[in-house]
Short mmCIF file of C-alpha atoms and ligand atoms in Angstrom, two decimals:
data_model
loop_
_atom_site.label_atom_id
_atom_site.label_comp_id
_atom_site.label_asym_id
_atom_site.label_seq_id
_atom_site.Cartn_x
_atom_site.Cartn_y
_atom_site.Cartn_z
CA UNK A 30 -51.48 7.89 2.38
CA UNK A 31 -53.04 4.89 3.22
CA UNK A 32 -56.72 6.51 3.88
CA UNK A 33 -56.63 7.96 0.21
CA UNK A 34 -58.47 6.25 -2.39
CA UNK A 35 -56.67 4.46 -5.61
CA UNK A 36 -55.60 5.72 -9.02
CA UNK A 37 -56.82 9.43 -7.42
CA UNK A 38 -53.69 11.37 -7.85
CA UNK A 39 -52.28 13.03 -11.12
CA UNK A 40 -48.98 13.87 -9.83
CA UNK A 41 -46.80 13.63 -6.84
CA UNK A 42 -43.93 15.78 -5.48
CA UNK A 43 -42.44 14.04 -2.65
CA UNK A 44 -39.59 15.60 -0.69
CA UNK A 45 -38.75 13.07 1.84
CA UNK A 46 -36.26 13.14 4.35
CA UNK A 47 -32.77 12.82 3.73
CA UNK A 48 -31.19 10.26 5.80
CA UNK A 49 -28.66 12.66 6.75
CA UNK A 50 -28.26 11.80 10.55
CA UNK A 51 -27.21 7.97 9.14
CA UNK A 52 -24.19 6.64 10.49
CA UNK A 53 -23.35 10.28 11.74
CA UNK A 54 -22.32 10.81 8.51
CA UNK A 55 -22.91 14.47 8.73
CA UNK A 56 -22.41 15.11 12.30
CA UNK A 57 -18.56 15.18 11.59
CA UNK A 58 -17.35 18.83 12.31
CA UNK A 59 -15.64 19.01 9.86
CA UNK A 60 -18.29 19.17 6.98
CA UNK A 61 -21.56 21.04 6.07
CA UNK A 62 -24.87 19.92 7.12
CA UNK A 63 -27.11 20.07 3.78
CA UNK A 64 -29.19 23.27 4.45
CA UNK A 65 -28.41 23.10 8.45
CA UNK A 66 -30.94 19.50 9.02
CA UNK A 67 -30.86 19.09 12.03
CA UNK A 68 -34.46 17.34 13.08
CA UNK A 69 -35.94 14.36 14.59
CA UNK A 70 -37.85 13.23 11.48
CA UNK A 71 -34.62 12.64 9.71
CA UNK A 72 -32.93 10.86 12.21
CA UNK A 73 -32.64 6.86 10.68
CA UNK A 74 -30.66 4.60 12.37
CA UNK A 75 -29.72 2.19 9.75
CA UNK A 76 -30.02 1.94 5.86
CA UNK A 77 -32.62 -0.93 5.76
CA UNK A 78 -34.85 1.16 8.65
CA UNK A 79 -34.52 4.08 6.06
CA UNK A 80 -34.94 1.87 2.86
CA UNK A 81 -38.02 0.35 4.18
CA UNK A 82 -39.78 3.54 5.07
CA UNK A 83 -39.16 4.52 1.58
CA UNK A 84 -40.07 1.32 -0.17
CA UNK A 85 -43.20 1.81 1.79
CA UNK A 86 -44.13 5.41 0.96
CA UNK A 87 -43.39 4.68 -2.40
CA UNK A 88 -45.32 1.55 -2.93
CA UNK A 89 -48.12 3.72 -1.60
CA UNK A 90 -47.61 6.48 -4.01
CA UNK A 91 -47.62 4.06 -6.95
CA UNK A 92 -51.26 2.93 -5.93
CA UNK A 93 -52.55 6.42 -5.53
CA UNK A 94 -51.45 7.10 -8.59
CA UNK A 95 -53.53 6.82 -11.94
CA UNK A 96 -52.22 5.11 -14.52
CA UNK A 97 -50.80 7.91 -16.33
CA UNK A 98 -49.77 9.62 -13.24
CA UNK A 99 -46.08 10.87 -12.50
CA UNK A 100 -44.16 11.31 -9.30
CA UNK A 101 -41.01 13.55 -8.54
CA UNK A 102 -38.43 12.26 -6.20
CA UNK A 103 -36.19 15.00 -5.03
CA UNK A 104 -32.71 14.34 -3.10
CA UNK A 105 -29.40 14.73 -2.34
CA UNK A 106 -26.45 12.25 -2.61
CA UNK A 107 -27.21 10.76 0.76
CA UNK A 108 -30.32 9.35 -0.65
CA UNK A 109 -31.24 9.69 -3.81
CA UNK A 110 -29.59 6.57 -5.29
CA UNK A 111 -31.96 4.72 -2.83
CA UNK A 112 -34.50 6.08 -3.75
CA UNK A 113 -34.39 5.73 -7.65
CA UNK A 114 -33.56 1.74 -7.01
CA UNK A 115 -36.32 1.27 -4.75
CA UNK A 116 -38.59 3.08 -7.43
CA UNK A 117 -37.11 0.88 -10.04
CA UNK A 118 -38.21 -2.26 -8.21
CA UNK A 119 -41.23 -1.28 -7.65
CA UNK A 120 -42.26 -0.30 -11.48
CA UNK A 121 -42.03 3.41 -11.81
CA UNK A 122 -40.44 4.07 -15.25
CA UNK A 123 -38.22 6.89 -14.77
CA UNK A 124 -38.09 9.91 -17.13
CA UNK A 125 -35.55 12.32 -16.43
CA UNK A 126 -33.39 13.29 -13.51
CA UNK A 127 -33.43 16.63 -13.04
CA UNK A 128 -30.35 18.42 -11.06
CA UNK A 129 -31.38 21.41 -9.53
CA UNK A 130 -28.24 23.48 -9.61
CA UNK A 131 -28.35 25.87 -6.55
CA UNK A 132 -27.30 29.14 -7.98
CA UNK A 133 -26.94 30.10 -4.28
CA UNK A 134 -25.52 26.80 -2.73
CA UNK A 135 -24.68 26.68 1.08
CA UNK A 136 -20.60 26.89 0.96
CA UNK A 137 -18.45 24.14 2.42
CA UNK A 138 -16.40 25.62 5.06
CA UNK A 139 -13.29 23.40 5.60
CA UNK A 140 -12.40 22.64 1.82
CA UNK A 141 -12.54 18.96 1.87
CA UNK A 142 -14.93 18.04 -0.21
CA UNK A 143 -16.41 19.57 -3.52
CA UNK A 144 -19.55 22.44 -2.36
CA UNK A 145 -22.39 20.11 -2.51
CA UNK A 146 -24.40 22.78 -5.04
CA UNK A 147 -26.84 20.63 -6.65
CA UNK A 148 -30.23 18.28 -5.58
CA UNK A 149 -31.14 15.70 -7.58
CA UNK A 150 -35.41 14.63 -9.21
CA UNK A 151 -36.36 11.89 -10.09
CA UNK A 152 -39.17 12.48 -12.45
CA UNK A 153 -41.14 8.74 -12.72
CA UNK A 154 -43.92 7.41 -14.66
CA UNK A 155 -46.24 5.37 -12.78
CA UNK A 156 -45.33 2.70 -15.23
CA UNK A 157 -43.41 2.08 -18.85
CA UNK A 158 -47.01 2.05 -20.02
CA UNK A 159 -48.06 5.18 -18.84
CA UNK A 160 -49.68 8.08 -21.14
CA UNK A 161 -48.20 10.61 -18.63
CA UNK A 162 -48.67 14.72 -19.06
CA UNK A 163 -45.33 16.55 -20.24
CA UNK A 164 -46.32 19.92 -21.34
CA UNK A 165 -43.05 20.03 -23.63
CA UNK A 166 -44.35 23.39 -25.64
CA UNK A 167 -45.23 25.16 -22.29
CA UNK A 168 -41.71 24.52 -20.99
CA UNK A 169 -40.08 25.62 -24.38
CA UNK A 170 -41.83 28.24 -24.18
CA UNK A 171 -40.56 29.51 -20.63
CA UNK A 172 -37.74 28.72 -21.92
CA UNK A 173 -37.16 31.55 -24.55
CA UNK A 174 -38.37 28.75 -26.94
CA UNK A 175 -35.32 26.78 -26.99
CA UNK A 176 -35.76 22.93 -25.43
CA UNK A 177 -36.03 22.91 -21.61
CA UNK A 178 -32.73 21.06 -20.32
CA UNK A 179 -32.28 18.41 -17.51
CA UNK A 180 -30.40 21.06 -15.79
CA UNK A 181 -32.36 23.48 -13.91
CA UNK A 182 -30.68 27.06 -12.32
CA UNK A 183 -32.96 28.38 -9.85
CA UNK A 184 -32.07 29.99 -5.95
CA UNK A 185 -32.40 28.55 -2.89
CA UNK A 186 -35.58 29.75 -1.16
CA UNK A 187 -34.99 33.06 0.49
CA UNK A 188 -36.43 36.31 1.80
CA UNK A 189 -39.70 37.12 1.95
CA UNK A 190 -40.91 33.83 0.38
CA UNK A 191 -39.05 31.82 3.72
CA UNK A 192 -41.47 30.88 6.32
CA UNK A 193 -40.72 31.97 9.38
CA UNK A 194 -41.56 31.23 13.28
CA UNK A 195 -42.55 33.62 15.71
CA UNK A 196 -39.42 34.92 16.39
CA UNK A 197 -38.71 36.02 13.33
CA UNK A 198 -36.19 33.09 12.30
CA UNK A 199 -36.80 30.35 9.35
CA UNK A 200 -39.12 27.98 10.48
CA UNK A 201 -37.98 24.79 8.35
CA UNK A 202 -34.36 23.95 7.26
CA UNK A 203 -35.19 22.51 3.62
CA UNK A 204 -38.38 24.66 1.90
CA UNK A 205 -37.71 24.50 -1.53
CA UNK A 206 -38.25 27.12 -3.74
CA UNK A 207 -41.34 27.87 -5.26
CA UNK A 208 -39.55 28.55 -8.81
CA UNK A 209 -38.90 24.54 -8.64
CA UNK A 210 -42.20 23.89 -7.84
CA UNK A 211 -43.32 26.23 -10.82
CA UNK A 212 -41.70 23.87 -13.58
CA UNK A 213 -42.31 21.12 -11.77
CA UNK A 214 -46.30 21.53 -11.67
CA UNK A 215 -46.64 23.74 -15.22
CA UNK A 216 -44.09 20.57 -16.98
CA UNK A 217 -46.00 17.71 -15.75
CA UNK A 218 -49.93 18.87 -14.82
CA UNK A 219 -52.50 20.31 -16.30
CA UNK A 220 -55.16 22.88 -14.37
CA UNK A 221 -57.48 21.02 -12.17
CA UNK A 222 -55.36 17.89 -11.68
CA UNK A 223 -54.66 16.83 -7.78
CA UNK A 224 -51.33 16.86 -6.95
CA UNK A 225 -50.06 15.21 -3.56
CA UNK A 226 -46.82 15.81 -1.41
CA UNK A 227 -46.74 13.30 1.01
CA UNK A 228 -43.90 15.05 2.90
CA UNK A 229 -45.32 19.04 2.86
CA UNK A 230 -43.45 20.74 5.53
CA UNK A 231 -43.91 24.59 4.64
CA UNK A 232 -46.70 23.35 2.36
CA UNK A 233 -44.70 24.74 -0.77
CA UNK A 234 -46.23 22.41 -3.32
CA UNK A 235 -50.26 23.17 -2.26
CA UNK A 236 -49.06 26.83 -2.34
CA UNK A 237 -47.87 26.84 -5.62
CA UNK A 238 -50.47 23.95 -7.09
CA UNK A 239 -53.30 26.60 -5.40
CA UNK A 240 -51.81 29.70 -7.65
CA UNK A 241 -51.39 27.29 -10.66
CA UNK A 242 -55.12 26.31 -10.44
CA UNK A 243 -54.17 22.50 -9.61
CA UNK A 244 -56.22 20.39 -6.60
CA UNK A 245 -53.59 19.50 -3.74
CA UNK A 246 -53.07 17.17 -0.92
CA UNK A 247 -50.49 17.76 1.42
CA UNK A 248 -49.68 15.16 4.17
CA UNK A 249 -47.11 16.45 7.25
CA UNK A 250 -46.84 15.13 10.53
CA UNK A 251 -45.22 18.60 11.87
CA UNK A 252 -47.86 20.33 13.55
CA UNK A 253 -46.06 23.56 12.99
CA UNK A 254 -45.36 23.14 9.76
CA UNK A 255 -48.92 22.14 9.24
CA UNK A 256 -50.66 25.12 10.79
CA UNK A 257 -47.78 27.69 8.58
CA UNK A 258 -49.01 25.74 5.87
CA UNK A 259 -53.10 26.34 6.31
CA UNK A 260 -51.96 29.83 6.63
CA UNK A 261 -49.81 29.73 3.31
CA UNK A 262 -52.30 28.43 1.11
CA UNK A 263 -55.26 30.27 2.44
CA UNK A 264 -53.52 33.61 1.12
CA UNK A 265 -52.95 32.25 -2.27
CA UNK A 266 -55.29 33.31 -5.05
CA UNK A 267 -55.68 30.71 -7.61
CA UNK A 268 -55.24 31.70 -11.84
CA UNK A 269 -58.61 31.18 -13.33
CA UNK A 270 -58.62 28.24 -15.85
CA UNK A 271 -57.94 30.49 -18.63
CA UNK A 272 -55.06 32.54 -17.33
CA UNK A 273 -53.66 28.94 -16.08
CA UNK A 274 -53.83 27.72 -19.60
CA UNK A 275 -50.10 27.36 -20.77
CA UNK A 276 -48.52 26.95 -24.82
CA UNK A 277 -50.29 23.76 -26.05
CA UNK A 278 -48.78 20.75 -27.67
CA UNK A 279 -48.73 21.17 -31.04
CA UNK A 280 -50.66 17.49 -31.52
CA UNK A 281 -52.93 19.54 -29.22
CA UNK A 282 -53.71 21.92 -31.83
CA UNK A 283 -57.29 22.28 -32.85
CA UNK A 284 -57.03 20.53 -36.47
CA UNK A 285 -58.30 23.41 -38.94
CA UNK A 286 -57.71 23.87 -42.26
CA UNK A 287 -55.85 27.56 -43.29
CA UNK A 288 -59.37 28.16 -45.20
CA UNK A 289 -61.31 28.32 -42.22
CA UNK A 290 -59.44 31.00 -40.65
CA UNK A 291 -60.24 33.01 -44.50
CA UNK A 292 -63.65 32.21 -44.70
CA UNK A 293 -63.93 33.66 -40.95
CA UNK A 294 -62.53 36.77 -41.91
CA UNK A 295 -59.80 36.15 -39.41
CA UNK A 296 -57.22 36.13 -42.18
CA UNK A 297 -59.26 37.89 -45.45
CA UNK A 298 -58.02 37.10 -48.70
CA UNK A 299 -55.85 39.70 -49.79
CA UNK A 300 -53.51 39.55 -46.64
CA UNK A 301 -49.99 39.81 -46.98
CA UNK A 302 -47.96 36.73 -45.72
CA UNK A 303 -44.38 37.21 -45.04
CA UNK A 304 -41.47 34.87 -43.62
CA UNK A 305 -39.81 35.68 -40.63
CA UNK A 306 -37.31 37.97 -42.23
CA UNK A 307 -39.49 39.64 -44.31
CA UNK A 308 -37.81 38.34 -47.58
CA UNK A 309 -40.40 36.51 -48.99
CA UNK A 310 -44.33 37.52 -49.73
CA UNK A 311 -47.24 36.02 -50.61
CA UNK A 312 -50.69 37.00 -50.33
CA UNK A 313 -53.71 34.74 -49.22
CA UNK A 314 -56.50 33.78 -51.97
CA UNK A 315 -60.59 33.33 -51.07
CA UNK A 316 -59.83 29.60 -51.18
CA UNK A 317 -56.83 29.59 -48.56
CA UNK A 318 -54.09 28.59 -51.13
CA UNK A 319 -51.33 31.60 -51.47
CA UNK A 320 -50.08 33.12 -53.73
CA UNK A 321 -46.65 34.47 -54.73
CA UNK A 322 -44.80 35.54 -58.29
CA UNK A 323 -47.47 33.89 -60.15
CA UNK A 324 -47.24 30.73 -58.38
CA UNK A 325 -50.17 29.30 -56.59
CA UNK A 326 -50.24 26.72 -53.44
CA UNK A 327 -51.00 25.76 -50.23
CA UNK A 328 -49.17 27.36 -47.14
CA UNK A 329 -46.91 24.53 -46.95
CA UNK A 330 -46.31 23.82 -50.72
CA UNK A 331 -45.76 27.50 -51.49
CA UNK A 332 -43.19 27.89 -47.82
CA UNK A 333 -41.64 24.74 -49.33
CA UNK A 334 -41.31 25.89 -53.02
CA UNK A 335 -40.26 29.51 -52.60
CA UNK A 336 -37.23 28.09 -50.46
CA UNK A 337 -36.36 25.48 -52.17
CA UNK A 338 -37.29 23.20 -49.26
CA UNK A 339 -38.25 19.49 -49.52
CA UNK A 340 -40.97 20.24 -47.19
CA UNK A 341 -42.44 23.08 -45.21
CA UNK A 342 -44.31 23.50 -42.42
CA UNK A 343 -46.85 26.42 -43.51
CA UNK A 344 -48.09 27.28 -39.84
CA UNK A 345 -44.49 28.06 -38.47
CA UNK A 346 -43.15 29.13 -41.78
CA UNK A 347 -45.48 31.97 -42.36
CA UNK A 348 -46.31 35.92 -40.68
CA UNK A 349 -48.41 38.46 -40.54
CA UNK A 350 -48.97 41.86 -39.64
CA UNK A 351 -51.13 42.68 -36.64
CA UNK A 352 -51.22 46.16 -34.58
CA UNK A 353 -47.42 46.81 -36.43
CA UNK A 354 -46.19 43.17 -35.10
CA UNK A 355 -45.55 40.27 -37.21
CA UNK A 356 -47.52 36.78 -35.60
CA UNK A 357 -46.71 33.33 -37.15
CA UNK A 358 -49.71 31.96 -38.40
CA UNK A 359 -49.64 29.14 -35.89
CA UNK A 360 -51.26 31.88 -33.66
CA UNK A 361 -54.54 31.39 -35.03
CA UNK A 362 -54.66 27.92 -33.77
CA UNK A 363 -53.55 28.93 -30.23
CA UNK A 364 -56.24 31.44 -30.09
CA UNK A 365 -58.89 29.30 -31.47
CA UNK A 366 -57.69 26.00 -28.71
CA UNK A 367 -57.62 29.09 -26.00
CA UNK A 368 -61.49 30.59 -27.03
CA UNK A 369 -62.59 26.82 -27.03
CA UNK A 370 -61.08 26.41 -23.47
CA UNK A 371 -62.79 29.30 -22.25
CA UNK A 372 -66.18 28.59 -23.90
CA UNK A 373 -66.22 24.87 -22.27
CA UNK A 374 -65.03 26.43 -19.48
C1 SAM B 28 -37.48 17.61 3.35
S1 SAM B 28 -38.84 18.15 4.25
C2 SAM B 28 -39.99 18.80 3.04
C3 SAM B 28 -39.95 20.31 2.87
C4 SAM B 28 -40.96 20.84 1.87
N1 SAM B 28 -40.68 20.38 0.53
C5 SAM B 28 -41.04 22.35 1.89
O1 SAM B 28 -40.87 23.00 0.82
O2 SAM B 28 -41.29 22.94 2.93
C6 SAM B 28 -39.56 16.66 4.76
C7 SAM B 28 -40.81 16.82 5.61
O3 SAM B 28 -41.37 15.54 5.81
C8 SAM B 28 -41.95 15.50 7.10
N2 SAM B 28 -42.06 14.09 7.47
C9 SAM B 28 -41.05 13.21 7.76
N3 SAM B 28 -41.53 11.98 7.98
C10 SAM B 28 -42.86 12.07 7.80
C11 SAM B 28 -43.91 11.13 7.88
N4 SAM B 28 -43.67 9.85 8.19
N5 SAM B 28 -45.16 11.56 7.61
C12 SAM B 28 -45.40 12.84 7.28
N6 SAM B 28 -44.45 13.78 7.21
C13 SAM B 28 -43.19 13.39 7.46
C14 SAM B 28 -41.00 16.30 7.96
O4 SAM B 28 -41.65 16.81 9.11
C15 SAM B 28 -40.55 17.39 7.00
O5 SAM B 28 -41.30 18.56 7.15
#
């Protein structure tokens, strides 16, 4: 981390490892080792060795950052809390902490303690000042468009997507899932921002940042996890920009007037406008105001006074008919921000 250069990196996903082998704390027989680790490079001796390896990752991460970058922290109970403090101190400003429910968790065999079924993110700011990237229509959207929770639901990483060794067996004990790397990199990036993971193992974030059309840096000191890795990303295919393009903010709608989109024959006066159930019609005029029952208005004012609405937001409010399917008008502007993507593109 130290050979990168500052304020380079959009976002980071850091895995690290867990601390597990601490105080032999889950060497005891009698209880589960989180997803069978077992390794030398998580075997701390002591809290402070462990904290100070972290503070100094971390502090590293915040430099590489730019100023409106964000990092993820992911981890389990053994070290999570440690990390989040040590963040704290440091200046990240945290945003969310995201449990990943396993739907799939690893059971605990002798009953004495609750099945450890979740991880836990940290999702940080590089500061409380930070302009940072939260694509908040894009994950409403792959959300059925309902508001994307803290709460995530996703498998473990299994089958054909688990790397595996020469004979056949799983070559690293904690891959996570590409699903969580999905959200992770569509909620917080945008295409051709460079994302880091400074702990890569399988190499699941520069796999999934490659498909998603993001730049990637992985950093693992494995060299079998490096070399599965080289071969992992080489058979991705990156999106093109515009199929990588996901639901823009609405603040990151092109500002057009309703007119424009009649002028440009896109929406010809004389269309019919419907709302959503189909009770209420009005039909567009050459000027872009609406009309309805002899009342004339703008998309808002006339959404606003057919209901009986203080106010009305005309884009959202309003349909049409197009190949026998009826589109909110807010369409238009998605199209239109799409076409000007592709043209600069
Ligand atoms: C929890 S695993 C990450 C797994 C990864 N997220 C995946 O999906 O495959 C942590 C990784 O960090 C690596 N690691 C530990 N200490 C490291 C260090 N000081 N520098 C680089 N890599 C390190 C380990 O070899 C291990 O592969």
């Amino acid at each position: 981390m130290r050979s990168l250069p500052s304020s380079s990196i959009d976002c980071i996903f850091a895995d690290p490892p867990y601390n597990l082998q601490l105080r032999g704390e889950l060497r005891r027989p009698d209880e589960t080792v989180v997803d069978g680790v077992d390794d030398d490079w998580d075997k701390f001796t002591d809290y402070s060795a462990y904290d100070r390896f972290t503070r100094d990752w971390l502090a590293e991460a915040r430099r590489l950052l730019t100023h409106d970058g964000t990092i993820w922290a992911i981890g389990s109970y053994h070290n999570v809390f440690r990390l989040g403090a040590i963040m704290q101190e440091l200046g990240f400003w945290i945003l969310n902490d995201i449990v990943w429910r396993k739907a799939n968790p690893m059971p605990n065999f002798r009953g004495r303690r609750f099945t450890n079924a979740h991880e836990t993110m940290i999702w940080a700011a590089r500061g409380p000042d930070s302009k940072y990237c939260f694509n908040y229509q894009a994950m409403k959207t792959l959300n059925d468009d309902v508001q994307m929770r803290s709460d995530w639901y996703l498998p473990l990483c299994t089958g054909n997507e688990r790397v595996k060794n020469v004979h056949g067996l799983k070559l690293h004990p904690t891959q996570k899932p590409e699903s969580l790397l999905h959200r992770v990199l569509i909620a917080s990036t945008r295409s051709g921002d460079v994302v880091l993971d400074p702990f890569s193992g399988t190499g699941t974030t520069a796999a999934v940042a490659k498909r998603l059309g993001r730049h990637f840096v992985g950093i693992e000191r494995h060299p079998d996890y490096v070399e599965a890795s080289r071969l992992r990303v080489e058979a991705e295919q990156p999106l093109s920009e515009e199929h990588a393009a996901v639901t823009p903010a609405k603040r990151e709608m092109p500002r057009i007037p309703f007119g424009t989109f009649v002028e440009q024959g896109m929406l010809p006066a004389g269309t019919e406008l419907f709302d959503r159930q189909r009770r209420l019609r009005a039909v567009v005029s050459p000027d872009g105001s609406l009309v309805s029952g002899g009342q004339r208005g703008s998309i808002h004012k006339m959404g606003a006074q057919l209901t009986g609405a203080p106010s009305c937001n005309g884009w959202t409010f309003w349909y049409f008919e197009r190949n026998g399917e009826l589109l909110p008008l807010d369409i238009l502007r998605t199209e239109s921000s799409q076409t000007k993507l592709r043209n600069a593109g």
